[in-house]
Amino acid sequence: MTTEPIRVEGDFPVYFRYTVGVAGEKFFREIMENGRLMASRCSSCNLNYLPPRIYCERCMSRLEEYVPVENEGTVEAFTITHQDAEGNPLQEPVGVALVRFPGAYGGLVHRTIDVLAIGDRVRAVFKDKKERTGSILDIKFFEKIS
Amino acid sequence: MQIKKRVAVVGAGMTKFMRRAQETGKELAFEAVRQALDSCNMRIEDIQSVALGSAPDAFDGVHMKGEYLLDGAGAWGKPYSRSFVGGGTGVFSLIHGWWHVASGLFDTCLVVAEEKMSSCLPHPQTAFLTIFDNMIERPLGPNLIWIFALEMQRYMQTYKIPKEQIAQVAVKNKRNALDHPSAQIAQKVTLQDVLNSEVMAYPVQRLDISPVSDGACAIVLASEDVARKITDSPVWIDGVGWNLDTTYWTNRDLYFPRYVANAARMAYAMAGVRNPRKEIDFAEPYDPFDYKELHHMEGLLLCRKGEAPKLTAEGVTERDGNLPVCPSGGLLGVGNPIAAAGLMKICELFWQLRGEAGKRQIPGDPRTAVAQAWGDLMQIGTVVVMRG
């Protein structure tokens, strides 16, 4: 007689489709069409939200003004990943940085191709226009400005 | 419990209920919050705490949805928490917020409920497949409609209820919703339309069921002293109750929701309602299925067991009847973004008791009303009694 516990296999059989939302449409279409970052502006709190939101989280005003943000920013934090989520070694280590932009509230976490230090200046490198799909991966990576 | 402050609803707002919203869940929450604050001329800095209700994370497809929704719900930098009791969440979220104010801890509280079910594929119901017992039930491939079909059949058999009387609820609620500006599936359907709609699991047919929806609602609460400075016509939360039956649905009385009755007794006792049949002017029971409105009317002690179908057939529950039920149009007509659907019922009590329900307004100056939702593993009743 087996002493193995009796087991039942199970799964959670759902998948998802997300809309990017009202502010997300502005953000991703600007990247797709113009290769440019866009923030939404709260003039009463003097904050430019990047990525944009349709509301200011501080005063809950409706935000309808959008302002361009420079594609060049500063590295706030940086790491190099050597393993994937299962602990397997990556063929190529991947650099990841939190980048903040002048005059913008928030920032973007994205890949880098260079080894960076906190405080380095970096620039967004976009895919060719015809390859952009309205995804955060339309930005290929951030590169160091020498 | 010692209640330190009487609590009033002073503002309400809701988005349209939609099949597929372009807005993100955060954006839906914001739209409801903005409308609720504007309805009582309050600013977000006037709000001291935020109580959020949202049902399973698997609907929006965002784990830790409460934390995700925080900024859209206006909770940045505030005491904030999420409650979740399945389908009962919408009404419970009001109880959650009421607690914040009734305890004396806060003078004001913003209650927000959101659901974006269109994210979940192939169907939000799929997210429920794992609620069944993995050893005993899941190998059979059950789904929610099975359970409701079994419950509905048991209810019909116990009281000898013809399907026509149950289908009348769908006809009424979808028609009532024609007057609701936020309604998703308001329509004029006939009894024959309901009875001829496709059979999903007998006796449950397509038009017996509420739709899948996206939407959000928000409510502003204030303590008595503060409420009177905000508005001349606060609506009072005079009783709250909730109660859970056994987790094993096989062990419940399928023909009568005793957990709803327990929750209702708790709320009525707090509100000083001795005879609900006489003292409740109208009701918004939870109606994800047409038979559930009837089940819940009986659970809310608004009539005798098995009597709700007859009252419906006689027109008593129409908007101009003696006991209007779901004057909003309910989940069957306005839509069913789970947590938001429950809070929509609180919005309806607020608007009706203030005489602000427009074309939906119940005649005769209603003063006392009850709202109820149902959920968890089909075992919780959440009940709120409000007075104008």
Short mmCIF file of C-alpha atoms in Angstrom, two decimals:
data_model
loop_
_atom_site.label_atom_id
_atom_site.label_comp_id
_atom_site.label_asym_id
_atom_site.label_seq_id
_atom_site.Cartn_x
_atom_site.Cartn_y
_atom_site.Cartn_z
CA MET A 1 0.00 0.00 0.00
CA THR A 2 1.30 3.42 -0.98
CA THR A 3 1.97 5.94 1.74
CA GLU A 4 1.97 8.85 -0.71
CA PRO A 5 -0.67 11.45 0.20
CA ILE A 6 -3.61 11.50 -2.22
CA ARG A 7 -3.35 14.67 -4.26
CA VAL A 8 -5.53 16.56 -6.70
CA GLU A 9 -4.03 18.78 -9.39
CA GLY A 10 -5.61 22.19 -9.83
CA ASP A 11 -5.20 25.42 -11.73
CA PHE A 12 -6.56 28.93 -11.75
CA PRO A 13 -7.70 29.05 -15.36
CA VAL A 14 -8.02 32.79 -16.07
CA TYR A 15 -6.13 35.23 -18.24
CA PHE A 16 -6.50 38.95 -18.72
CA ARG A 17 -6.79 41.79 -21.18
CA TYR A 18 -6.12 45.23 -19.75
CA THR A 19 -7.02 48.61 -21.21
CA VAL A 20 -4.35 51.28 -20.76
CA GLY A 21 -7.06 53.76 -19.80
CA VAL A 22 -7.76 57.37 -20.69
CA ALA A 23 -4.38 58.75 -19.58
CA GLY A 24 -2.60 55.66 -20.91
CA GLU A 25 -4.02 56.29 -24.39
CA LYS A 26 -2.39 59.75 -24.39
CA PHE A 27 0.91 58.41 -23.06
CA PHE A 28 1.32 55.46 -25.41
CA ARG A 29 0.02 57.21 -28.53
CA GLU A 30 2.52 60.03 -27.97
CA ILE A 31 5.32 57.46 -27.72
CA MET A 32 4.04 55.60 -30.79
CA GLU A 33 3.53 58.60 -33.01
CA ASN A 34 6.11 61.11 -31.80
CA GLY A 35 8.68 59.18 -29.77
CA ARG A 36 8.06 61.50 -26.87
CA LEU A 37 7.18 61.17 -23.18
CA MET A 38 4.10 62.97 -21.95
CA ALA A 39 2.96 63.94 -18.45
CA SER A 40 -0.39 65.24 -17.18
CA ARG A 41 -0.23 68.49 -15.26
CA CYS A 42 -1.90 69.59 -12.02
CA SER A 43 -1.47 73.35 -11.99
CA SER A 44 -2.83 73.76 -8.46
CA CYS A 45 -0.28 71.32 -6.96
CA ASN A 46 2.38 72.17 -9.58
CA LEU A 47 2.98 68.49 -10.37
CA ASN A 48 3.55 66.85 -13.76
CA TYR A 49 2.53 63.19 -13.46
CA LEU A 50 4.72 60.72 -15.35
CA PRO A 51 3.22 58.36 -16.43
CA PRO A 52 0.14 60.59 -16.74
CA ARG A 53 -3.04 60.16 -14.71
CA ILE A 54 -6.44 61.74 -15.25
CA TYR A 55 -6.46 62.96 -11.65
CA CYS A 56 -4.08 64.52 -9.15
CA GLU A 57 -3.65 62.13 -6.24
CA ARG A 58 -3.03 65.06 -3.90
CA CYS A 59 -6.08 67.24 -4.59
CA MET A 60 -8.19 64.84 -6.74
CA SER A 61 -8.62 67.49 -9.47
CA ARG A 62 -9.36 66.26 -12.96
CA LEU A 63 -6.23 66.66 -15.08
CA GLU A 64 -6.75 67.61 -18.71
CA GLU A 65 -3.52 69.45 -19.53
CA TYR A 66 -0.71 67.33 -20.98
CA VAL A 67 2.89 68.52 -21.17
CA PRO A 68 5.90 66.96 -22.92
CA VAL A 69 8.73 65.61 -20.80
CA GLU A 70 12.35 65.47 -21.96
CA ASN A 71 13.54 62.02 -23.01
CA GLU A 72 16.65 62.55 -20.89
CA GLY A 73 16.69 61.90 -17.18
CA THR A 74 18.79 60.94 -14.19
CA VAL A 75 19.38 57.51 -12.68
CA GLU A 76 17.77 57.37 -9.24
CA ALA A 77 18.58 53.70 -8.63
CA PHE A 78 20.25 50.94 -10.63
CA THR A 79 20.79 47.18 -10.55
CA ILE A 80 22.05 44.37 -12.78
CA THR A 81 20.01 41.17 -12.72
CA HIS A 82 21.86 37.87 -13.19
CA GLN A 83 19.06 35.31 -12.68
CA ASP A 84 15.47 34.95 -13.85
CA ALA A 85 12.55 34.47 -11.47
CA GLU A 86 13.16 30.69 -11.27
CA GLY A 87 16.80 31.20 -10.36
CA ASN A 88 18.22 30.24 -13.77
CA PRO A 89 21.29 32.20 -14.87
CA LEU A 90 20.58 34.79 -17.58
CA GLN A 91 22.68 34.49 -20.74
CA GLU A 92 23.29 38.23 -20.62
CA PRO A 93 22.93 40.19 -17.38
CA VAL A 94 20.22 42.86 -17.68
CA GLY A 95 20.59 46.38 -16.34
CA VAL A 96 17.50 47.98 -14.78
CA ALA A 97 17.24 51.60 -13.71
CA LEU A 98 14.70 53.89 -12.10
CA VAL A 99 14.92 57.08 -14.16
CA ARG A 100 13.54 60.44 -13.06
CA PHE A 101 12.98 63.35 -15.43
CA PRO A 102 13.34 67.12 -14.92
CA GLY A 103 10.08 68.68 -13.79
CA ALA A 104 8.20 65.38 -13.68
CA TYR A 105 6.56 63.73 -10.65
CA GLY A 106 7.20 59.99 -10.87
CA GLY A 107 9.53 58.27 -13.30
CA LEU A 108 10.06 55.09 -15.27
CA VAL A 109 11.70 51.78 -14.46
CA HIS A 110 13.31 50.44 -17.60
CA ARG A 111 16.17 48.44 -19.07
CA THR A 112 19.60 49.90 -19.69
CA ILE A 113 22.42 48.72 -21.94
CA ASP A 114 25.19 50.36 -19.99
CA VAL A 115 26.54 49.78 -16.51
CA LEU A 116 25.32 52.85 -14.69
CA ALA A 117 25.84 54.68 -11.44
CA ILE A 118 23.23 56.57 -9.47
CA GLY A 119 23.21 60.13 -10.74
CA ASP A 120 24.19 59.24 -14.32
CA ARG A 121 22.35 61.05 -17.10
CA VAL A 122 20.47 58.71 -19.47
CA ARG A 123 18.33 59.02 -22.60
CA ALA A 124 15.35 56.95 -23.83
CA VAL A 125 16.05 55.06 -27.06
CA PHE A 126 12.85 54.28 -28.99
CA LYS A 127 12.16 51.54 -31.49
CA ASP A 128 11.74 52.57 -35.12
CA LYS A 129 8.34 54.20 -35.56
CA LYS A 130 6.92 51.36 -37.69
CA GLU A 131 7.80 48.81 -34.99
CA ARG A 132 6.04 50.63 -32.15
CA THR A 133 2.85 49.03 -30.88
CA GLY A 134 1.73 51.24 -27.99
CA SER A 135 3.75 49.40 -25.35
CA ILE A 136 6.31 50.43 -22.74
CA LEU A 137 8.68 48.25 -24.82
CA ASP A 138 8.41 50.85 -27.60
CA ILE A 139 11.23 52.31 -25.52
CA LYS A 140 14.07 49.86 -26.25
CA PHE A 141 16.20 50.92 -23.30
CA PHE A 142 17.90 53.86 -21.66
CA GLU A 143 21.47 54.67 -22.69
CA LYS A 144 24.09 56.68 -20.90
CA ILE A 145 24.75 60.21 -22.13
CA SER A 146 28.49 60.65 -22.14
CA MET B 1 -21.12 47.92 20.76
CA GLN B 2 -21.30 51.45 21.99
CA ILE B 3 -21.94 53.80 19.05
CA LYS B 4 -20.19 57.08 19.73
CA LYS B 5 -21.47 59.06 16.73
CA ARG B 6 -24.56 58.81 14.56
CA VAL B 7 -23.39 58.54 10.94
CA ALA B 8 -24.90 60.21 7.88
CA VAL B 9 -24.50 59.78 4.15
CA VAL B 10 -23.96 63.28 2.75
CA GLY B 11 -22.83 62.63 -0.83
CA ALA B 12 -22.94 59.99 -3.55
CA GLY B 13 -21.59 59.39 -7.03
CA MET B 14 -21.33 56.63 -9.58
CA THR B 15 -19.99 55.93 -13.05
CA LYS B 16 -22.07 54.41 -15.76
CA PHE B 17 -22.09 50.65 -15.49
CA MET B 18 -20.59 49.29 -18.71
CA ARG B 19 -19.79 46.03 -20.43
CA ARG B 20 -16.25 47.08 -21.30
CA ALA B 21 -14.87 50.34 -19.94
CA GLN B 22 -11.87 51.96 -21.56
CA GLU B 23 -11.07 53.55 -18.19
CA THR B 24 -8.75 51.65 -15.87
CA GLY B 25 -10.09 50.59 -12.49
CA LYS B 26 -8.28 53.55 -10.90
CA GLU B 27 -9.90 55.91 -13.40
CA LEU B 28 -13.35 54.45 -12.72
CA ALA B 29 -12.78 54.93 -8.98
CA PHE B 30 -11.71 58.54 -9.56
CA GLU B 31 -14.83 59.33 -11.61
CA ALA B 32 -17.08 58.06 -8.80
CA VAL B 33 -15.08 59.87 -6.10
CA ARG B 34 -15.07 63.18 -8.02
CA GLN B 35 -18.83 62.99 -8.47
CA ALA B 36 -19.43 62.10 -4.79
CA LEU B 37 -17.26 64.97 -3.53
CA ASP B 38 -18.88 67.44 -5.95
CA SER B 39 -22.35 66.30 -4.83
CA CYS B 40 -21.67 67.67 -1.32
CA ASN B 41 -19.17 70.44 -2.17
CA MET B 42 -16.37 68.73 -0.29
CA ARG B 43 -12.67 68.61 -1.07
CA ILE B 44 -10.46 65.59 -0.65
CA GLU B 45 -8.67 67.32 2.27
CA ASP B 46 -12.02 67.31 4.11
CA ILE B 47 -11.95 63.50 4.04
CA GLN B 48 -10.27 61.89 7.05
CA SER B 49 -10.29 58.21 6.07
CA VAL B 50 -11.07 56.06 3.04
CA ALA B 51 -12.81 52.65 3.03
CA LEU B 52 -12.54 50.69 -0.19
CA GLY B 53 -14.57 47.69 -1.29
CA SER B 54 -13.61 45.53 -4.24
CA ALA B 55 -14.34 41.86 -4.96
CA PRO B 56 -11.82 39.20 -6.12
CA ASP B 57 -8.47 40.43 -7.41
CA ALA B 58 -8.98 37.97 -10.28
CA PHE B 59 -11.70 40.18 -11.81
CA ASP B 60 -9.50 43.21 -12.47
CA GLY B 61 -6.51 40.89 -12.88
CA VAL B 62 -4.52 42.93 -10.39
CA HIS B 63 -3.26 41.26 -7.25
CA MET B 64 -3.66 43.39 -4.11
CA LYS B 65 -6.29 45.46 -5.85
CA GLY B 66 -6.94 47.59 -2.78
CA GLU B 67 -3.41 48.91 -2.82
CA TYR B 68 -3.55 49.35 -6.61
CA LEU B 69 -6.74 51.42 -6.42
CA LEU B 70 -5.52 53.68 -3.61
CA ASP B 71 -4.77 56.84 -5.61
CA GLY B 72 -7.91 56.64 -7.76
CA ALA B 73 -9.92 56.20 -4.57
CA GLY B 74 -8.53 59.44 -3.12
CA ALA B 75 -6.65 57.69 -0.32
CA TRP B 76 -3.17 59.12 -0.85
CA GLY B 77 -1.65 59.82 2.56
CA LYS B 78 -4.78 58.81 4.49
CA PRO B 79 -5.82 55.96 6.79
CA TYR B 80 -7.06 53.49 4.17
CA SER B 81 -8.11 49.87 4.03
CA ARG B 82 -10.00 47.49 1.78
CA SER B 83 -12.76 45.13 2.77
CA PHE B 84 -13.78 42.10 0.76
CA VAL B 85 -16.70 39.77 1.45
CA GLY B 86 -17.34 38.60 -2.11
CA GLY B 87 -20.65 39.76 -3.57
CA GLY B 88 -21.56 41.22 -0.17
CA THR B 89 -18.69 43.71 -0.44
CA GLY B 90 -20.59 46.74 -1.75
CA VAL B 91 -22.95 47.00 1.20
CA PHE B 92 -20.23 45.85 3.59
CA SER B 93 -17.93 48.65 2.39
CA LEU B 94 -20.50 51.10 3.76
CA ILE B 95 -20.50 49.23 7.09
CA HIS B 96 -16.70 49.39 7.01
CA GLY B 97 -16.84 53.18 6.53
CA TRP B 98 -19.67 53.56 9.06
CA TRP B 99 -17.41 51.88 11.64
CA HIS B 100 -14.71 54.49 11.06
CA VAL B 101 -17.14 57.30 11.92
CA ALA B 102 -19.48 55.59 14.43
CA SER B 103 -16.45 54.67 16.54
CA GLY B 104 -15.59 58.34 16.89
CA LEU B 105 -12.22 57.79 15.22
CA PHE B 106 -12.97 60.00 12.19
CA ASP B 107 -15.50 62.74 11.42
CA THR B 108 -15.60 61.97 7.70
CA CYS B 109 -14.99 58.90 5.58
CA LEU B 110 -15.06 58.30 1.85
CA VAL B 111 -16.40 54.87 0.82
CA VAL B 112 -15.41 53.66 -2.65
CA ALA B 113 -16.37 50.45 -4.46
CA GLU B 114 -14.91 49.41 -7.81
CA GLU B 115 -14.97 46.42 -10.14
CA LYS B 116 -13.59 46.00 -13.64
CA MET B 117 -14.72 42.55 -14.67
CA SER B 118 -14.09 42.88 -18.39
CA SER B 119 -10.36 42.32 -17.81
CA CYS B 120 -11.02 38.71 -16.80
CA LEU B 121 -11.06 36.10 -19.56
CA PRO B 122 -12.47 33.82 -20.78
CA HIS B 123 -15.23 34.93 -18.37
CA PRO B 124 -15.22 36.36 -14.82
CA GLN B 125 -17.12 33.29 -13.69
CA THR B 126 -13.99 31.28 -14.45
CA ALA B 127 -12.32 33.05 -11.53
CA PHE B 128 -14.84 31.30 -9.29
CA LEU B 129 -13.97 27.76 -10.34
CA THR B 130 -11.46 27.49 -7.51
CA ILE B 131 -14.03 28.28 -4.80
CA PHE B 132 -15.31 24.71 -5.00
CA ASP B 133 -13.85 21.96 -2.84
CA ASN B 134 -10.89 20.53 -4.70
CA MET B 135 -11.49 16.95 -3.50
CA ILE B 136 -15.26 16.63 -3.50
CA GLU B 137 -16.67 19.08 -6.06
CA ARG B 138 -14.12 20.40 -8.52
CA PRO B 139 -13.46 17.12 -10.32
CA LEU B 140 -17.12 17.32 -11.43
CA GLY B 141 -16.52 20.60 -13.26
CA PRO B 142 -19.10 22.69 -11.38
CA ASN B 143 -19.80 26.36 -12.03
CA LEU B 144 -21.79 29.01 -10.18
CA ILE B 145 -24.89 28.57 -12.32
CA TRP B 146 -25.14 24.98 -11.07
CA ILE B 147 -25.46 26.10 -7.50
CA PHE B 148 -27.96 28.81 -8.27
CA ALA B 149 -30.02 26.44 -10.38
CA LEU B 150 -30.12 23.96 -7.48
CA GLU B 151 -31.04 26.71 -5.02
CA MET B 152 -33.67 28.22 -7.32
CA GLN B 153 -35.24 24.83 -7.97
CA ARG B 154 -35.36 24.05 -4.24
CA TYR B 155 -36.96 27.44 -3.53
CA MET B 156 -39.56 26.95 -6.28
CA GLN B 157 -40.37 23.43 -5.13
CA THR B 158 -40.67 24.33 -1.42
CA TYR B 159 -43.24 27.05 -1.99
CA LYS B 160 -44.78 25.80 -5.28
CA ILE B 161 -43.66 28.94 -7.10
CA PRO B 162 -44.31 29.10 -10.85
CA LYS B 163 -41.37 30.29 -12.95
CA GLU B 164 -43.59 33.08 -14.35
CA GLN B 165 -43.69 34.80 -10.95
CA ILE B 166 -39.91 34.73 -10.70
CA ALA B 167 -39.40 35.97 -14.25
CA GLN B 168 -41.59 38.96 -13.38
CA VAL B 169 -38.67 40.30 -11.29
CA ALA B 170 -36.43 40.47 -14.37
CA VAL B 171 -39.16 42.25 -16.32
CA LYS B 172 -39.67 44.80 -13.51
CA ASN B 173 -36.01 45.55 -12.80
CA LYS B 174 -34.94 45.89 -16.42
CA ARG B 175 -37.86 48.28 -16.94
CA ASN B 176 -37.08 50.28 -13.78
CA ALA B 177 -33.53 50.69 -15.05
CA LEU B 178 -34.82 52.55 -18.12
CA ASP B 179 -35.02 55.58 -15.80
CA HIS B 180 -31.45 55.16 -14.47
CA PRO B 181 -28.86 57.25 -16.34
CA SER B 182 -26.06 54.82 -15.39
CA ALA B 183 -27.81 51.63 -16.45
CA GLN B 184 -26.12 49.05 -18.64
CA ILE B 185 -28.94 46.71 -19.69
CA ALA B 186 -32.13 48.65 -19.14
CA GLN B 187 -34.72 47.29 -21.51
CA LYS B 188 -38.37 46.53 -22.00
CA VAL B 189 -38.64 42.75 -21.95
CA THR B 190 -41.82 40.72 -21.68
CA LEU B 191 -42.47 37.76 -19.45
CA GLN B 192 -42.37 35.59 -22.56
CA ASP B 193 -38.92 36.99 -23.50
CA VAL B 194 -37.55 35.84 -20.13
CA LEU B 195 -39.28 32.45 -20.29
CA ASN B 196 -38.09 31.90 -23.86
CA SER B 197 -34.49 32.91 -23.25
CA GLU B 198 -31.88 30.16 -23.47
CA VAL B 199 -31.71 27.66 -20.63
CA MET B 200 -28.32 27.76 -18.92
CA ALA B 201 -28.94 25.25 -16.12
CA TYR B 202 -32.62 24.61 -15.57
CA PRO B 203 -34.46 26.60 -14.21
CA VAL B 204 -31.89 29.39 -14.72
CA GLN B 205 -32.29 31.09 -18.11
CA ARG B 206 -30.27 33.84 -19.75
CA LEU B 207 -32.59 36.73 -18.79
CA ASP B 208 -32.79 35.54 -15.17
CA ILE B 209 -29.17 36.68 -14.73
CA SER B 210 -27.44 40.05 -14.32
CA PRO B 211 -24.60 40.92 -16.72
CA VAL B 212 -20.83 41.22 -16.37
CA SER B 213 -20.00 44.88 -15.73
CA ASP B 214 -17.36 47.52 -15.12
CA GLY B 215 -18.08 50.45 -12.81
CA ALA B 216 -17.51 52.30 -9.56
CA CYS B 217 -19.52 54.08 -6.86
CA ALA B 218 -18.56 56.39 -4.01
CA ILE B 219 -20.29 57.63 -0.86
CA VAL B 220 -19.30 60.39 1.56
CA LEU B 221 -20.01 59.75 5.27
CA ALA B 222 -19.94 62.27 8.10
CA SER B 223 -20.60 62.23 11.82
CA GLU B 224 -23.82 63.88 12.95
CA ASP B 225 -22.29 67.19 14.06
CA VAL B 226 -20.25 67.55 10.87
CA ALA B 227 -23.02 66.29 8.56
CA ARG B 228 -25.35 69.11 9.54
CA LYS B 229 -22.74 71.65 8.44
CA ILE B 230 -22.41 69.92 5.05
CA THR B 231 -26.06 69.47 4.14
CA ASP B 232 -29.58 70.26 5.29
CA SER B 233 -30.74 66.79 4.30
CA PRO B 234 -28.37 64.12 5.59
CA VAL B 235 -29.50 60.50 5.25
CA TRP B 236 -28.84 58.50 8.42
CA ILE B 237 -27.33 55.05 8.65
CA ASP B 238 -29.41 53.80 11.56
CA GLY B 239 -28.70 50.08 11.43
CA VAL B 240 -26.03 47.77 10.07
CA GLY B 241 -25.81 44.00 10.17
CA TRP B 242 -23.90 41.15 8.65
CA ASN B 243 -23.84 37.43 9.25
CA LEU B 244 -22.24 34.33 7.76
CA ASP B 245 -23.71 30.87 7.41
CA THR B 246 -21.68 27.68 7.12
CA THR B 247 -19.00 27.54 4.43
CA TYR B 248 -20.50 24.25 3.21
CA TRP B 249 -23.28 25.15 0.81
CA THR B 250 -24.43 21.53 1.07
CA ASN B 251 -25.33 22.23 4.71
CA ARG B 252 -27.53 25.27 4.14
CA ASP B 253 -31.27 25.69 3.81
CA LEU B 254 -31.33 26.38 0.09
CA TYR B 255 -34.90 27.67 0.20
CA PHE B 256 -34.29 30.35 2.85
CA PRO B 257 -31.22 32.58 3.44
CA ARG B 258 -31.09 32.49 7.22
CA TYR B 259 -27.78 34.42 7.19
CA VAL B 260 -29.66 37.34 5.57
CA ALA B 261 -32.36 37.08 8.23
CA ASN B 262 -29.71 37.13 10.97
CA ALA B 263 -28.04 40.18 9.42
CA ALA B 264 -31.41 41.90 8.99
CA ARG B 265 -32.38 41.27 12.63
CA MET B 266 -29.08 42.82 13.74
CA ALA B 267 -29.63 45.90 11.56
CA TYR B 268 -33.33 46.29 12.49
CA ALA B 269 -32.53 46.00 16.21
CA MET B 270 -29.92 48.75 15.91
CA ALA B 271 -32.30 50.94 13.92
CA GLY B 272 -35.24 50.30 16.25
CA VAL B 273 -37.29 48.72 13.46
CA ARG B 274 -39.74 46.38 15.19
CA ASN B 275 -41.99 45.48 12.30
CA PRO B 276 -40.06 45.64 9.02
CA ARG B 277 -43.15 44.85 6.91
CA LYS B 278 -44.79 48.03 8.15
CA GLU B 279 -41.81 50.27 8.79
CA ILE B 280 -39.67 49.72 5.67
CA ASP B 281 -40.92 51.98 2.87
CA PHE B 282 -38.82 50.46 0.08
CA ALA B 283 -35.97 47.98 -0.35
CA GLU B 284 -32.93 47.35 -2.50
CA PRO B 285 -32.18 43.65 -1.97
CA TYR B 286 -29.39 42.02 -3.96
CA ASP B 287 -30.69 40.72 -7.28
CA PRO B 288 -27.91 39.12 -9.34
CA PHE B 289 -30.59 36.56 -10.30
CA ASP B 290 -34.31 37.30 -10.38
CA TYR B 291 -35.14 34.63 -7.77
CA LYS B 292 -32.53 36.13 -5.41
CA GLU B 293 -34.56 39.34 -5.09
CA LEU B 294 -37.45 37.22 -3.81
CA HIS B 295 -35.22 35.06 -1.62
CA HIS B 296 -33.72 38.19 -0.11
CA MET B 297 -37.05 39.95 0.44
CA GLU B 298 -37.99 36.95 2.58
CA GLY B 299 -34.57 36.95 4.27
CA LEU B 300 -35.04 40.64 5.03
CA LEU B 301 -38.32 39.71 6.75
CA LEU B 302 -40.27 42.02 4.44
CA CYS B 303 -42.85 39.29 3.89
CA ARG B 304 -43.60 35.71 4.90
CA LYS B 305 -41.50 32.84 3.56
CA GLY B 306 -42.60 32.00 0.05
CA GLU B 307 -44.76 35.11 -0.22
CA ALA B 308 -42.40 37.38 -2.23
CA PRO B 309 -43.29 35.89 -5.66
CA LYS B 310 -46.99 36.50 -5.01
CA LEU B 311 -46.38 40.12 -3.95
CA THR B 312 -44.35 40.64 -7.11
CA ALA B 313 -47.06 39.16 -9.31
CA GLU B 314 -49.60 41.47 -7.65
CA GLY B 315 -47.47 44.55 -8.41
CA VAL B 316 -46.75 45.34 -4.74
CA THR B 317 -43.02 45.68 -5.50
CA GLU B 318 -43.44 48.09 -8.42
CA ARG B 319 -42.24 51.65 -7.87
CA ASP B 320 -45.79 52.80 -7.22
CA GLY B 321 -46.69 49.70 -5.20
CA ASN B 322 -46.94 49.34 -1.43
CA LEU B 323 -43.40 48.03 -1.08
CA PRO B 324 -41.21 49.17 -3.98
CA VAL B 325 -38.29 46.77 -4.48
CA CYS B 326 -35.21 47.63 -6.53
CA PRO B 327 -36.56 50.97 -7.79
CA SER B 328 -33.06 51.57 -9.18
CA GLY B 329 -33.43 48.72 -11.64
CA GLY B 330 -31.09 46.57 -9.56
CA LEU B 331 -28.30 44.41 -10.82
CA LEU B 332 -30.63 42.91 -13.43
CA GLY B 333 -31.12 46.31 -15.05
CA VAL B 334 -28.39 48.73 -13.93
CA GLY B 335 -25.65 46.09 -14.05
CA ASN B 336 -23.45 44.07 -11.75
CA PRO B 337 -19.87 45.29 -11.22
CA ILE B 338 -19.86 43.24 -8.02
CA ALA B 339 -18.72 45.57 -5.22
CA ALA B 340 -19.92 48.69 -7.05
CA ALA B 341 -23.35 47.07 -7.57
CA GLY B 342 -23.82 46.77 -3.81
CA LEU B 343 -22.81 50.38 -3.21
CA MET B 344 -25.10 51.44 -6.08
CA LYS B 345 -27.95 50.23 -3.86
CA ILE B 346 -26.75 52.56 -1.09
CA CYS B 347 -26.60 55.42 -3.63
CA GLU B 348 -30.21 54.61 -4.57
CA LEU B 349 -31.33 54.73 -0.91
CA PHE B 350 -29.57 58.09 -0.55
CA TRP B 351 -31.15 59.60 -3.66
CA GLN B 352 -34.62 58.20 -2.97
CA LEU B 353 -34.63 59.30 0.68
CA ARG B 354 -33.56 62.81 -0.37
CA GLY B 355 -36.20 62.96 -3.12
CA GLU B 356 -33.41 63.24 -5.71
CA ALA B 357 -34.08 60.08 -7.71
CA GLY B 358 -35.59 61.96 -10.67
CA LYS B 359 -37.75 59.77 -12.90
CA ARG B 360 -37.12 56.88 -10.52
CA GLN B 361 -38.50 58.72 -7.51
CA ILE B 362 -40.84 56.64 -5.38
CA PRO B 363 -44.05 58.55 -4.60
CA GLY B 364 -45.17 59.28 -1.04
CA ASP B 365 -42.02 60.69 0.58
CA PRO B 366 -40.30 57.44 1.68
CA ARG B 367 -38.55 57.75 5.07
CA THR B 368 -37.03 54.34 5.91
CA ALA B 369 -35.33 51.88 3.59
CA VAL B 370 -33.15 48.80 3.60
CA ALA B 371 -30.32 47.73 1.26
CA GLN B 372 -28.75 44.30 1.22
CA ALA B 373 -26.05 42.35 -0.57
CA TRP B 374 -25.07 38.71 -0.56
CA GLY B 375 -21.80 36.99 -1.17
CA ASP B 376 -18.66 35.31 0.14
CA LEU B 377 -19.19 31.61 -0.62
CA MET B 378 -22.93 32.38 -1.08
CA GLN B 379 -23.16 32.56 2.72
CA ILE B 380 -23.00 36.20 3.86
CA GLY B 381 -25.79 38.72 4.20
CA THR B 382 -24.85 42.41 4.55
CA VAL B 383 -27.64 44.79 5.50
CA VAL B 384 -27.97 48.54 6.03
CA VAL B 385 -31.04 50.46 7.23
CA MET B 386 -31.17 54.15 6.32
CA ARG B 387 -33.58 56.97 7.18
CA GLY B 388 -34.15 60.29 5.46
#
